[in-house]
Short mmCIF file of C-alpha atoms in Angstrom, two decimals:
data_model
loop_
_atom_site.label_atom_id
_atom_site.label_comp_id
_atom_site.label_asym_id
_atom_site.label_seq_id
_atom_site.Cartn_x
_atom_site.Cartn_y
_atom_site.Cartn_z
CA MET A 1 0.15 0.08 -0.02
CA SER A 2 1.44 3.44 -1.04
CA PRO A 3 1.94 5.78 1.41
CA PHE A 4 -0.39 8.87 2.25
CA ASP A 5 0.37 12.11 -0.02
CA PRO A 6 -1.10 15.40 1.71
CA LEU A 7 -1.04 16.79 -1.36
CA LEU A 8 -2.72 14.58 -3.93
CA TRP A 9 -5.22 14.48 -0.83
CA ARG A 10 -5.91 18.19 -1.48
CA LEU A 11 -5.99 17.47 -5.00
CA ALA A 12 -8.47 15.21 -4.27
CA GLU A 13 -10.73 17.60 -2.07
CA ARG A 14 -10.83 20.30 -4.92
CA LEU A 15 -11.62 17.56 -8.04
CA ALA A 16 -14.49 16.06 -5.72
CA ALA A 17 -15.34 19.97 -5.01
CA HIS A 18 -15.43 20.87 -9.12
CA ILE A 19 -17.55 17.63 -9.97
CA THR A 20 -19.95 18.07 -7.04
CA LYS A 21 -20.95 21.36 -8.52
CA LEU A 22 -21.07 20.21 -11.99
CA SER A 23 -23.21 17.81 -10.65
CA ARG A 24 -25.25 20.18 -8.98
CA ARG A 25 -25.96 22.03 -12.20
CA ALA A 26 -26.70 19.35 -14.08
CA LEU A 27 -29.71 18.95 -11.79
CA ASP A 28 -30.99 22.72 -12.14
CA ILE A 29 -34.04 21.84 -14.10
CA ASP A 30 -36.61 24.41 -14.51
CA LEU A 31 -39.82 23.39 -14.08
CA ALA A 32 -41.37 26.41 -15.37
CA PRO A 33 -44.18 26.97 -13.13
CA HIS A 34 -44.82 30.97 -14.32
CA SER A 35 -44.91 29.05 -17.84
CA MET A 36 -47.39 26.72 -16.51
CA GLY A 37 -49.75 29.31 -14.89
CA GLY A 38 -49.74 31.80 -18.05
CA ALA A 39 -50.85 28.84 -19.95
CA ARG A 40 -53.65 28.08 -17.74
CA GLN A 41 -55.14 31.57 -17.75
CA LEU A 42 -54.68 32.15 -21.37
CA LEU A 43 -56.88 28.44 -21.57
CA ASP A 44 -59.45 30.10 -19.22
CA ARG A 45 -59.95 32.88 -21.65
CA MET A 46 -59.84 30.94 -24.69
CA LEU A 47 -62.48 29.00 -23.08
CA THR A 48 -64.96 32.40 -22.47
CA ALA A 49 -63.70 34.05 -25.72
CA THR A 50 -65.29 30.82 -26.86
CA GLU A 51 -68.96 30.54 -25.10
CA ARG A 52 -69.22 34.02 -25.99
CA GLY A 53 -68.62 33.61 -29.79
CA TRP A 54 -65.61 36.59 -29.89
CA HIS A 55 -64.05 33.96 -32.75
CA SER A 56 -61.62 36.48 -33.73
CA ALA A 57 -60.46 36.78 -29.59
CA ALA A 58 -60.36 32.73 -29.54
CA GLU A 59 -58.35 32.70 -32.24
CA HIS A 60 -55.83 34.88 -31.33
CA LEU A 61 -55.68 33.44 -27.05
CA GLY A 62 -55.52 30.16 -29.14
CA TRP A 63 -52.06 30.83 -30.77
CA GLU A 64 -50.82 32.34 -27.78
CA LEU A 65 -51.66 29.20 -25.89
CA ARG A 66 -49.75 26.96 -28.22
CA THR A 67 -47.10 29.24 -28.14
CA ARG A 68 -46.81 29.33 -23.98
CA LEU A 69 -47.38 25.33 -23.59
CA THR A 70 -44.37 24.79 -26.74
CA GLU A 71 -42.02 26.94 -24.23
CA CYS A 72 -43.05 24.66 -21.21
CA GLN A 73 -42.52 21.18 -23.22
CA THR A 74 -39.28 22.80 -24.50
CA LYS A 75 -38.44 22.95 -20.28
CA ILE A 76 -39.64 19.76 -19.83
CA ASN A 77 -38.18 17.69 -22.27
CA SER A 78 -34.62 19.58 -21.17
CA GLY A 79 -35.56 18.14 -17.52
CA LEU A 80 -36.36 14.54 -18.85
CA ARG A 81 -32.93 14.34 -20.36
CA VAL A 82 -31.41 15.33 -17.55
CA LEU A 83 -33.20 13.13 -15.52
CA SER A 84 -32.98 9.77 -17.93
CA SER A 85 -29.16 10.31 -17.85
CA GLY A 86 -29.25 9.30 -14.67
CA ALA A 87 -27.30 12.22 -13.27
CA PHE A 88 -29.92 12.26 -10.06
CA CYS A 89 -28.87 8.87 -8.53
CA GLN A 90 -25.07 8.77 -8.83
CA PRO A 91 -23.68 10.43 -5.39
CA SER A 92 -20.88 12.76 -5.81
CA PRO A 93 -17.53 11.40 -5.44
CA THR A 94 -16.37 11.99 -2.04
CA GLN A 95 -12.72 12.97 -1.53
CA ARG A 96 -11.24 9.52 -0.63
CA LEU A 97 -12.99 8.31 -3.52
CA VAL A 98 -11.21 10.65 -5.78
CA TYR A 99 -7.96 10.40 -3.64
CA ASP A 100 -7.89 6.24 -4.09
CA GLU A 101 -8.83 6.75 -8.10
CA LEU A 102 -5.73 8.82 -8.19
CA VAL A 103 -3.55 6.34 -6.12
CA ALA A 104 -4.93 4.00 -9.04
CA VAL A 105 -3.52 5.73 -11.73
CA ARG A 106 -0.23 6.72 -10.35
CA ALA A 107 0.62 2.96 -9.80
CA GLU A 108 -0.95 2.20 -13.45
CA PHE A 109 0.52 4.22 -15.33
CA THR A 110 4.89 4.71 -15.50
CA GLU A 111 4.91 8.24 -15.00
CA PHE A 112 2.02 10.35 -13.21
CA SER A 113 2.80 13.67 -12.04
CA PHE A 114 0.24 16.67 -10.59
CA ASP A 115 0.07 20.20 -9.89
CA LEU A 116 -1.67 21.32 -7.03
CA PRO A 117 -2.03 24.93 -7.59
CA ASP A 118 -3.28 24.45 -11.39
CA GLU A 119 -4.98 21.12 -10.13
CA THR A 120 -3.83 18.76 -13.21
CA VAL A 121 -2.98 15.54 -13.24
CA SER A 122 -0.63 14.39 -16.02
CA VAL A 123 0.42 10.71 -17.37
CA TYR A 124 2.22 9.29 -20.29
CA THR A 125 0.94 6.72 -22.18
CA ASP A 126 3.50 3.92 -23.45
CA GLU A 127 5.04 4.12 -26.71
CA ILE A 128 2.28 4.23 -29.27
CA THR A 129 2.24 2.53 -32.57
CA LEU A 130 -0.71 1.72 -35.33
CA GLU A 131 -0.26 -0.67 -38.23
CA GLY A 132 3.71 0.16 -37.66
CA ILE A 133 4.05 3.43 -37.72
CA ASP A 134 5.41 4.77 -34.11
CA LEU A 135 3.73 7.91 -32.80
CA GLY A 136 5.59 7.98 -29.54
CA ARG A 137 4.34 8.89 -26.43
CA PHE A 138 1.20 11.01 -25.54
CA GLU A 139 0.48 13.24 -22.06
CA ILE A 140 -2.88 12.52 -20.98
CA ARG A 141 -3.35 16.00 -19.09
CA LEU A 142 -6.18 16.28 -16.63
CA GLN A 143 -7.35 19.84 -16.04
CA GLY A 144 -9.39 20.42 -12.82
CA ARG A 145 -10.43 23.41 -13.24
CA GLU A 146 -11.71 22.75 -16.77
CA LEU A 147 -13.92 19.65 -15.70
CA GLY A 148 -17.19 21.61 -17.51
CA GLY A 149 -15.71 22.63 -20.33
CA THR A 150 -12.38 20.92 -22.12
CA PRO A 151 -11.38 18.55 -18.93
CA TYR A 152 -8.48 17.00 -21.07
CA ILE A 153 -5.65 17.59 -23.39
CA ILE A 154 -3.61 15.35 -25.32
CA ILE A 155 0.10 16.70 -25.61
CA PRO A 156 2.38 14.54 -28.14
CA GLU A 157 6.02 14.15 -26.14
CA SER A 158 7.89 14.18 -29.24
CA PRO A 159 5.45 14.62 -32.27
CA HIS A 160 5.68 12.16 -35.13
CA TYR A 161 3.73 14.58 -37.50
CA PRO A 162 2.30 13.03 -41.09
CA SER A 163 4.33 14.52 -43.75
CA SER A 164 1.12 16.89 -45.03
CA ARG A 165 0.15 18.44 -41.39
CA SER A 166 1.56 19.41 -38.25
CA ASP A 167 -1.43 19.74 -36.41
CA VAL A 168 -2.08 16.04 -36.13
CA PRO A 169 -0.05 14.02 -33.31
CA HIS A 170 -2.18 11.09 -33.90
CA PRO A 171 -4.99 10.09 -36.20
CA HIS A 172 -7.80 10.77 -34.15
CA VAL A 173 -5.88 14.17 -32.10
CA LEU A 174 -6.49 17.21 -33.44
CA GLY A 175 -3.94 19.73 -31.64
CA GLU A 176 -4.58 18.81 -28.03
CA ARG A 177 -8.02 17.65 -28.56
CA LEU A 178 -8.75 13.52 -28.98
CA CYS A 179 -11.93 12.90 -31.16
CA GLU A 180 -13.21 10.78 -28.77
CA GLY A 181 -15.69 8.45 -30.72
CA ASP A 182 -16.93 5.43 -28.75
CA ALA A 183 -14.93 6.90 -25.96
CA SER A 184 -17.47 9.52 -25.48
CA ALA A 185 -19.56 8.32 -23.22
CA PRO A 186 -17.60 6.09 -21.04
CA LEU A 187 -15.61 9.25 -20.45
CA ALA A 188 -18.18 11.23 -19.64
CA HIS A 189 -19.77 8.91 -17.17
CA ALA A 190 -16.27 8.53 -15.82
CA LEU A 191 -15.63 12.34 -15.04
CA ARG A 192 -19.25 12.95 -13.47
CA THR A 193 -18.56 10.03 -10.83
CA GLY A 194 -14.94 11.07 -10.49
CA ARG A 195 -13.26 7.66 -11.91
CA PHE A 196 -10.61 9.14 -12.81
CA SER A 197 -8.50 5.42 -13.65
CA ASP A 198 -11.18 4.50 -16.05
CA PHE A 199 -10.86 7.89 -17.44
CA PHE A 200 -7.25 7.70 -18.25
CA GLN A 201 -7.60 3.79 -19.24
CA VAL A 202 -10.21 5.25 -21.40
CA ILE A 203 -8.27 7.51 -23.12
CA GLN A 204 -5.19 5.19 -23.31
CA GLN A 205 -7.03 2.60 -25.03
CA THR A 206 -8.30 4.95 -27.57
CA LEU A 207 -5.04 6.32 -28.32
CA SER A 208 -3.86 2.75 -29.00
CA SER A 209 -6.72 2.16 -31.10
CA TYR A 210 -6.96 2.94 -34.69
CA ASN A 211 -10.75 3.88 -36.76
CA SER A 212 -9.74 3.79 -40.13
CA GLU A 213 -12.68 5.04 -41.19
CA SER A 214 -12.49 8.35 -39.82
CA PRO A 215 -8.62 9.68 -39.01
CA TYR A 216 -7.73 13.13 -39.21
CA VAL A 217 -4.92 11.76 -41.34
CA SER A 218 -4.91 8.15 -42.26
CA LEU A 219 -2.05 5.79 -41.74
CA SER A 220 -1.68 5.06 -44.80
CA ALA A 221 -0.89 8.38 -46.07
CA TRP A 222 1.35 9.41 -42.88
CA TYR A 223 4.35 9.47 -44.47
CA GLY A 224 3.01 10.52 -47.52
CA VAL A 225 2.69 13.99 -49.35
CA ASN A 226 -0.45 15.84 -50.20
CA CYS A 227 -0.54 16.17 -54.18
CA HIS A 228 0.54 20.37 -54.63
CA ALA A 229 -2.00 21.20 -57.14
CA CYS A 230 -4.98 19.30 -55.67
CA GLY A 231 -4.04 18.64 -52.39
CA GLY A 232 -4.70 14.59 -52.68
CA HIS A 233 -1.97 11.94 -51.25
CA VAL A 234 0.88 11.48 -53.18
CA SER A 235 3.03 8.60 -51.78
CA ASP A 236 6.99 9.51 -50.99
CA ASP A 237 8.27 6.94 -53.44
CA ASP A 238 6.04 7.59 -56.47
CA GLU A 239 9.00 9.74 -58.55
CA SER A 240 7.25 9.66 -61.25
CA TYR A 241 4.75 12.44 -59.94
CA TYR A 242 7.75 15.05 -58.75
CA CYS A 243 7.98 17.88 -60.48
CA GLU A 244 11.16 18.67 -61.65
CA GLU A 245 11.01 22.52 -61.77
CA CYS A 246 9.58 23.45 -57.99
CA GLU A 247 10.05 19.82 -56.78
CA ALA A 248 7.13 19.41 -55.12
CA SER A 249 5.28 15.88 -55.16
CA VAL A 250 2.08 16.02 -57.59
CA CYS A 251 -0.51 13.39 -57.98
CA SER A 252 -0.97 11.65 -61.24
CA ASP A 253 -4.27 13.49 -62.76
CA CYS A 254 -2.31 16.89 -62.32
CA SER A 255 1.38 15.46 -63.60
CA ARG A 256 2.07 16.74 -66.87
CA SER A 257 4.95 16.57 -69.45
CA CYS A 258 6.69 19.51 -71.59
CA GLN A 259 5.67 17.73 -74.69
CA HIS A 260 9.07 19.09 -76.60
CA CYS A 261 11.62 17.99 -73.61
CA ASP A 262 9.44 15.61 -71.47
CA LYS A 263 10.38 16.91 -68.50
CA SER A 264 7.56 16.75 -65.45
CA GLY A 265 5.67 19.27 -63.54
CA CYS A 266 3.06 20.79 -62.35
CA ASP A 267 0.65 23.12 -63.51
CA ALA A 268 1.91 26.41 -62.17
CA CYS A 269 5.77 24.66 -63.51
CA LEU A 270 4.04 23.67 -66.98
CA PRO A 271 2.50 26.66 -68.64
CA ASN A 272 0.49 25.96 -71.59
CA CYS A 273 1.95 27.70 -74.72
CA PRO A 274 -0.65 30.62 -75.10
CA GLU A 275 -0.94 29.88 -79.00
CA CYS A 276 -1.51 25.97 -79.45
CA SER A 277 -2.54 25.18 -75.71
CA SER A 278 0.14 22.46 -75.23
CA ASP A 279 2.29 21.67 -72.45
CA CYS A 280 4.99 23.43 -72.49
CA CYS A 281 7.84 23.85 -69.76
CA SER A 282 9.42 27.60 -69.20
CA SER A 283 13.03 26.62 -70.61
CA CYS A 284 10.88 25.70 -74.00
CA LEU A 285 8.51 28.43 -74.08
CA LYS A 286 10.29 31.36 -76.04
CA ARG A 287 9.30 35.19 -76.55
CA CYS A 288 8.39 36.09 -80.38
CA ASP A 289 11.57 38.31 -81.35
CA GLY A 290 8.04 40.80 -82.42
CA CYS A 291 5.89 41.21 -80.03
CA SER A 292 7.47 39.55 -77.07
CA LYS A 293 4.94 36.81 -76.30
CA LEU A 294 5.59 33.60 -75.28
CA ARG A 295 5.11 30.66 -77.64
CA CYS A 296 6.38 27.25 -77.90
CA PRO A 297 8.63 26.11 -80.25
CA ASP A 298 5.92 24.68 -82.47
CA CYS A 299 3.80 28.17 -82.97
CA LEU A 300 7.68 30.12 -83.75
CA THR A 301 8.54 30.52 -87.43
CA ASN A 302 12.25 32.14 -87.04
CA THR A 303 11.59 33.31 -83.85
CA LEU A 304 8.13 35.00 -84.57
CA CYS A 305 4.84 33.79 -83.23
CA GLU A 306 2.08 33.30 -86.11
CA ASP A 307 0.97 36.85 -86.43
CA CYS A 308 4.47 38.76 -86.49
CA HIS A 309 5.81 35.88 -88.84
CA ALA A 310 2.53 36.85 -91.54
CA GLN A 311 3.26 40.60 -90.64
CA ALA A 312 6.46 40.18 -91.58
CA ALA A 313 5.31 38.51 -94.75
CA THR A 314 3.28 41.36 -95.74
CA ASP A 315 6.09 43.63 -95.24
CA GLN A 316 8.01 42.21 -97.03
CA GLU A 317 5.35 41.90 -99.85
CA THR A 318 4.89 45.26 -99.47
CA SER A 319 8.92 46.37 -99.48
CA ASP A 320 9.18 43.97 -102.64
CA GLU A 321 6.27 45.62 -104.33
CA ALA A 322 8.01 49.25 -103.69
CA ALA A 323 11.04 47.89 -105.45
CA ASP A 324 9.69 45.97 -108.07
CA GLU A 325 8.23 49.72 -109.52
CA LYS A 326 12.31 51.27 -109.15
CA THR A 327 13.31 47.66 -111.13
CA THR A 328 13.13 48.29 -115.21
CA ASP A 329 12.81 44.70 -115.67
CA PRO A 330 9.97 42.94 -113.91
CA ASP A 331 11.20 39.88 -114.99
CA THR A 332 13.71 39.56 -112.95
CA THR A 333 11.90 39.55 -109.48
CA LEU A 334 9.31 36.74 -111.22
CA SER A 335 12.37 34.62 -112.23
CA PRO A 336 12.04 31.21 -111.22
CA HIS A 337 16.05 31.24 -110.21
CA ALA A 338 15.56 34.73 -108.22
CA PRO A 339 17.10 33.87 -104.34
CA LEU A 340 14.85 33.77 -101.57
CA PRO A 341 15.26 35.50 -98.52
CA SER A 342 16.42 33.08 -96.14
CA ASP A 343 13.64 32.64 -93.95
CA ARG A 344 11.80 32.28 -96.72
CA VAL A 345 8.94 34.75 -95.82
CA GLY A 346 8.75 35.25 -99.70
CA GLN A 347 7.13 31.95 -100.51
CA ALA A 348 3.93 34.17 -99.76
CA LEU A 349 4.32 36.00 -103.16
CA VAL A 350 2.71 32.73 -105.18
CA PRO A 351 -0.38 34.55 -106.77
CA ALA A 352 -3.92 32.44 -105.88
CA MET B 1 -23.90 -9.75 -2.46
CA GLN B 2 -23.66 -6.62 -4.35
CA ILE B 3 -20.76 -5.17 -6.33
CA LEU B 4 -20.31 -2.45 -8.54
CA TYR B 5 -19.94 -2.84 -11.56
CA ILE B 6 -18.58 -0.66 -14.25
CA ASN B 7 -18.57 -1.39 -18.31
CA ASN B 8 -16.02 0.87 -20.15
CA ASP B 9 -17.75 -0.59 -23.43
CA GLY B 10 -20.68 1.39 -24.94
CA SER B 11 -21.93 4.00 -22.52
CA GLY B 12 -19.75 3.46 -19.37
CA PHE B 13 -22.19 3.57 -16.72
CA ALA B 14 -21.34 2.56 -13.19
CA ASP B 15 -24.15 -0.21 -11.75
CA HIS B 16 -24.35 -1.81 -8.11
CA ILE B 17 -25.66 -5.42 -9.10
CA HIS B 18 -26.27 -8.79 -7.29
CA VAL B 19 -23.89 -11.53 -8.48
CA ASP B 20 -23.91 -14.70 -6.29
CA ASP B 21 -21.61 -15.91 -3.77
CA GLY B 22 -18.35 -17.43 -5.03
CA THR B 23 -18.92 -15.59 -7.93
CA THR B 24 -15.29 -15.78 -10.23
CA VAL B 25 -14.02 -12.80 -12.51
CA ALA B 26 -14.32 -15.12 -15.45
CA LYS B 27 -18.16 -15.84 -14.87
CA LEU B 28 -19.13 -11.84 -14.31
CA PHE B 29 -17.32 -11.38 -17.69
CA THR B 30 -19.22 -14.15 -19.57
CA GLN B 31 -22.26 -12.99 -17.69
CA ARG B 32 -22.24 -9.44 -18.77
CA VAL B 33 -20.47 -9.68 -21.41
CA PRO B 34 -21.25 -12.65 -23.20
CA HIS B 35 -20.14 -11.98 -26.87
CA GLY B 36 -16.67 -10.74 -25.86
CA ARG B 37 -13.42 -12.23 -25.24
CA ALA B 38 -11.42 -11.23 -21.83
CA CYS B 39 -8.36 -11.35 -24.21
CA ASP B 40 -10.41 -7.76 -25.77
CA TYR B 41 -10.86 -6.25 -21.92
CA LEU B 42 -8.40 -4.81 -18.96
CA ILE B 43 -10.40 -6.53 -16.08
CA ARG B 44 -9.78 -4.77 -13.07
CA VAL B 45 -11.31 -5.69 -9.29
CA ASN B 46 -11.03 -2.97 -7.07
CA ARG B 47 -8.47 -0.98 -9.96
CA GLN B 48 -6.40 -3.56 -9.72
CA PRO B 49 -5.46 -6.71 -12.20
CA ALA B 50 -7.37 -9.69 -11.53
CA THR B 51 -6.85 -12.98 -12.27
CA SER B 52 -9.90 -14.95 -14.21
CA ASP B 53 -10.34 -17.21 -11.15
CA GLN B 54 -10.58 -14.85 -8.40
CA VAL B 55 -13.62 -14.86 -6.29
CA LEU B 56 -15.31 -11.55 -6.19
CA GLN B 57 -16.06 -10.05 -2.48
CA PRO B 58 -19.03 -8.01 -0.88
CA GLY B 59 -18.27 -4.56 -2.56
CA ASP B 60 -15.94 -5.40 -4.72
CA ARG B 61 -15.64 -2.67 -7.68
CA VAL B 62 -15.08 -4.69 -11.10
CA SER B 63 -14.22 -2.45 -14.38
CA PHE B 64 -14.15 -4.05 -17.86
CA THR B 65 -12.34 -1.72 -20.32
CA PRO B 66 -12.06 -2.88 -24.33
CA THR B 67 -8.20 -2.90 -25.18
CA LYS B 68 -9.63 -1.19 -28.26
CA ILE B 69 -11.35 1.68 -28.52
CA GLU B 70 -11.99 3.64 -31.46
CA GLY B 71 -11.86 7.22 -31.89
CA ALA B 72 -13.68 9.28 -34.33
#
């Protein structure tokens, strides 16, 4: 038997007092005597109005009566909920019971500590490994002053966060809050009756279990990353979906490759060619010498985009016509042996 | 005799129940959790781990806590 601990005894007193106060608050049932009295008066007036043939007044009083009875019904239902929870027949825990519970918690867990001024009790779980993934140890901290609100928090000792989120140290813990699931009712009852050994045990078992249907981050995705483009899961070893430009991982649906050099990348790094909409990396996209617009290699002719190329051809044609007017021998320009410009712009001169 | 029985599976209520004299932990488990396996539960008597053949005494506090409780 462990020696008597006076500080733990004082903490037990405070925790028992908090629970007792909460129990009284839970049993504060409003039976609404004023509402019921008012409803009785309305009913009498409505009957009188009906007997005297004051149908309009009777109708109005009937509406008021319905409203008042609905209020009463709401309060009665609230009271029934409290009573059906069984809170009325559960005695508040004594200081002795809470002390024994805390002593049991201290014996159950390898690490136990408490802070009397802060009214907190902390235990550490064993190393938790779920489906081969080591999540480390967790501190379960009961906050005595928060018994009516957030009575406990979960703190990872050395967090093993998933690669996609830094606020989920466990599949069922977000920040410092456990999403209780099936543990919700046992925890509520354990706290209400001061059964702290059950309380800490239930949390430890919940942290040691995995529900694959509703985790914040599934264990299968724990060591993966989210797709840079759509947020979907991408496994770490899927190198084919790695953006060579920005080094982000992308899923198969968001992965693209440059049609000119086969470089793989994400949406941001592989913009479409504004002309033909083909996937083209930033290295292969070139500016038109004429208008500076970006185009893929297929849409550039001698460093000119389609519009500038056409304009150049027109300019060349105009220039040639002007030259023709000055030429004494027009056959010279029409000669099949006349030299073509190096970029072959002059080919457009063939008559339609 | 009466004991305090706590089932942390489901609602987690604590109830005073009547059991026959000489009832063991294993027998109580079979009665209360007929479809469960003892290896899937932490079984405590008076907050201490108990053996299956431990005979219950009046006023004992018996708790069954599932080893697997699914969070959400």
